[in-house]
Amino acid sequence: MILPLALFPLWKNYTKKNKHKKANNIAMLYTNLRIEGNKE
């Protein structure tokens, strides 16, 4: 599963506006999904 790069700026903006652990967790989750998707 490869997520579209269009989502990248969305979570980047989200993490900028909400500098807390929840936002960072979303960013990490997104990154992990991309890594897993690239493996397949």
JSON list of C-alpha atoms in Angstrom, two decimals:
[
{"chain": "A", "resi": 1, "resn": "MET", "atom": "CA", "xyz": [0.00, 0.00, 0.00]},
{"chain": "A", "resi": 2, "resn": "ILE", "atom": "CA", "xyz": [1.56, 3.27, -1.13]},
{"chain": "A", "resi": 3, "resn": "LEU", "atom": "CA", "xyz": [0.03, 6.48, 0.18]},
{"chain": "A", "resi": 4, "resn": "PRO", "atom": "CA", "xyz": [-0.10, 9.44, -2.20]},
{"chain": "A", "resi": 5, "resn": "LEU", "atom": "CA", "xyz": [2.54, 12.12, -1.73]},
{"chain": "A", "resi": 6, "resn": "ALA", "atom": "CA", "xyz": [-0.29, 14.67, -1.70]},
{"chain": "A", "resi": 7, "resn": "LEU", "atom": "CA", "xyz": [-0.91, 13.71, 1.94]},
{"chain": "A", "resi": 8, "resn": "PHE", "atom": "CA", "xyz": [2.65, 14.66, 2.89]},
{"chain": "A", "resi": 9, "resn": "PRO", "atom": "CA", "xyz": [2.08, 18.45, 3.14]},
{"chain": "A", "resi": 10, "resn": "LEU", "atom": "CA", "xyz": [-1.21, 17.84, 4.95]},
{"chain": "A", "resi": 11, "resn": "TRP", "atom": "CA", "xyz": [0.34, 16.10, 7.94]},
{"chain": "A", "resi": 12, "resn": "LYS", "atom": "CA", "xyz": [3.29, 18.46, 7.82]},
{"chain": "A", "resi": 13, "resn": "ASN", "atom": "CA", "xyz": [0.93, 21.40, 8.25]},
{"chain": "A", "resi": 14, "resn": "TYR", "atom": "CA", "xyz": [-0.95, 19.49, 10.93]},
{"chain": "A", "resi": 15, "resn": "THR", "atom": "CA", "xyz": [2.19, 18.86, 12.95]},
{"chain": "A", "resi": 16, "resn": "LYS", "atom": "CA", "xyz": [3.13, 22.54, 12.60]},
{"chain": "A", "resi": 17, "resn": "LYS", "atom": "CA", "xyz": [-0.23, 23.72, 13.96]},
{"chain": "A", "resi": 18, "resn": "ASN", "atom": "CA", "xyz": [-0.44, 21.10, 16.69]},
{"chain": "A", "resi": 19, "resn": "LYS", "atom": "CA", "xyz": [2.95, 20.61, 18.27]},
{"chain": "A", "resi": 20, "resn": "HIS", "atom": "CA", "xyz": [2.10, 17.78, 20.61]},
{"chain": "A", "resi": 21, "resn": "LYS", "atom": "CA", "xyz": [2.58, 14.02, 20.81]},
{"chain": "A", "resi": 22, "resn": "LYS", "atom": "CA", "xyz": [-0.63, 13.20, 18.99]},
{"chain": "A", "resi": 23, "resn": "ALA", "atom": "CA", "xyz": [0.49, 15.04, 15.86]},
{"chain": "A", "resi": 24, "resn": "ASN", "atom": "CA", "xyz": [3.92, 13.43, 16.06]},
{"chain": "A", "resi": 25, "resn": "ASN", "atom": "CA", "xyz": [2.32, 10.00, 16.37]},
{"chain": "A", "resi": 26, "resn": "ILE", "atom": "CA", "xyz": [0.30, 10.63, 13.20]},
{"chain": "A", "resi": 27, "resn": "ALA", "atom": "CA", "xyz": [3.47, 11.65, 11.39]},
{"chain": "A", "resi": 28, "resn": "MET", "atom": "CA", "xyz": [5.28, 8.55, 12.56]},
{"chain": "A", "resi": 29, "resn": "LEU", "atom": "CA", "xyz": [2.36, 6.33, 11.61]},
{"chain": "A", "resi": 30, "resn": "TYR", "atom": "CA", "xyz": [2.26, 7.86, 8.13]},
{"chain": "A", "resi": 31, "resn": "THR", "atom": "CA", "xyz": [6.01, 7.39, 7.72]},
{"chain": "A", "resi": 32, "resn": "ASN", "atom": "CA", "xyz": [5.82, 3.77, 8.89]},
{"chain": "A", "resi": 33, "resn": "LEU", "atom": "CA", "xyz": [3.01, 3.07, 6.43]},
{"chain": "A", "resi": 34, "resn": "ARG", "atom": "CA", "xyz": [5.07, 4.53, 3.59]},
{"chain": "A", "resi": 35, "resn": "ILE", "atom": "CA", "xyz": [8.08, 2.39, 4.54]},
{"chain": "A", "resi": 36, "resn": "GLU", "atom": "CA", "xyz": [5.92, -0.74, 4.71]},
{"chain": "A", "resi": 37, "resn": "GLY", "atom": "CA", "xyz": [4.30, 0.14, 1.38]},
{"chain": "A", "resi": 38, "resn": "ASN", "atom": "CA", "xyz": [7.65, 0.62, -0.32]},
{"chain": "A", "resi": 39, "resn": "LYS", "atom": "CA", "xyz": [8.76, -2.85, 0.79]},
{"chain": "A", "resi": 40, "resn": "GLU", "atom": "CA", "xyz": [5.92, -4.58, -1.04]}
]
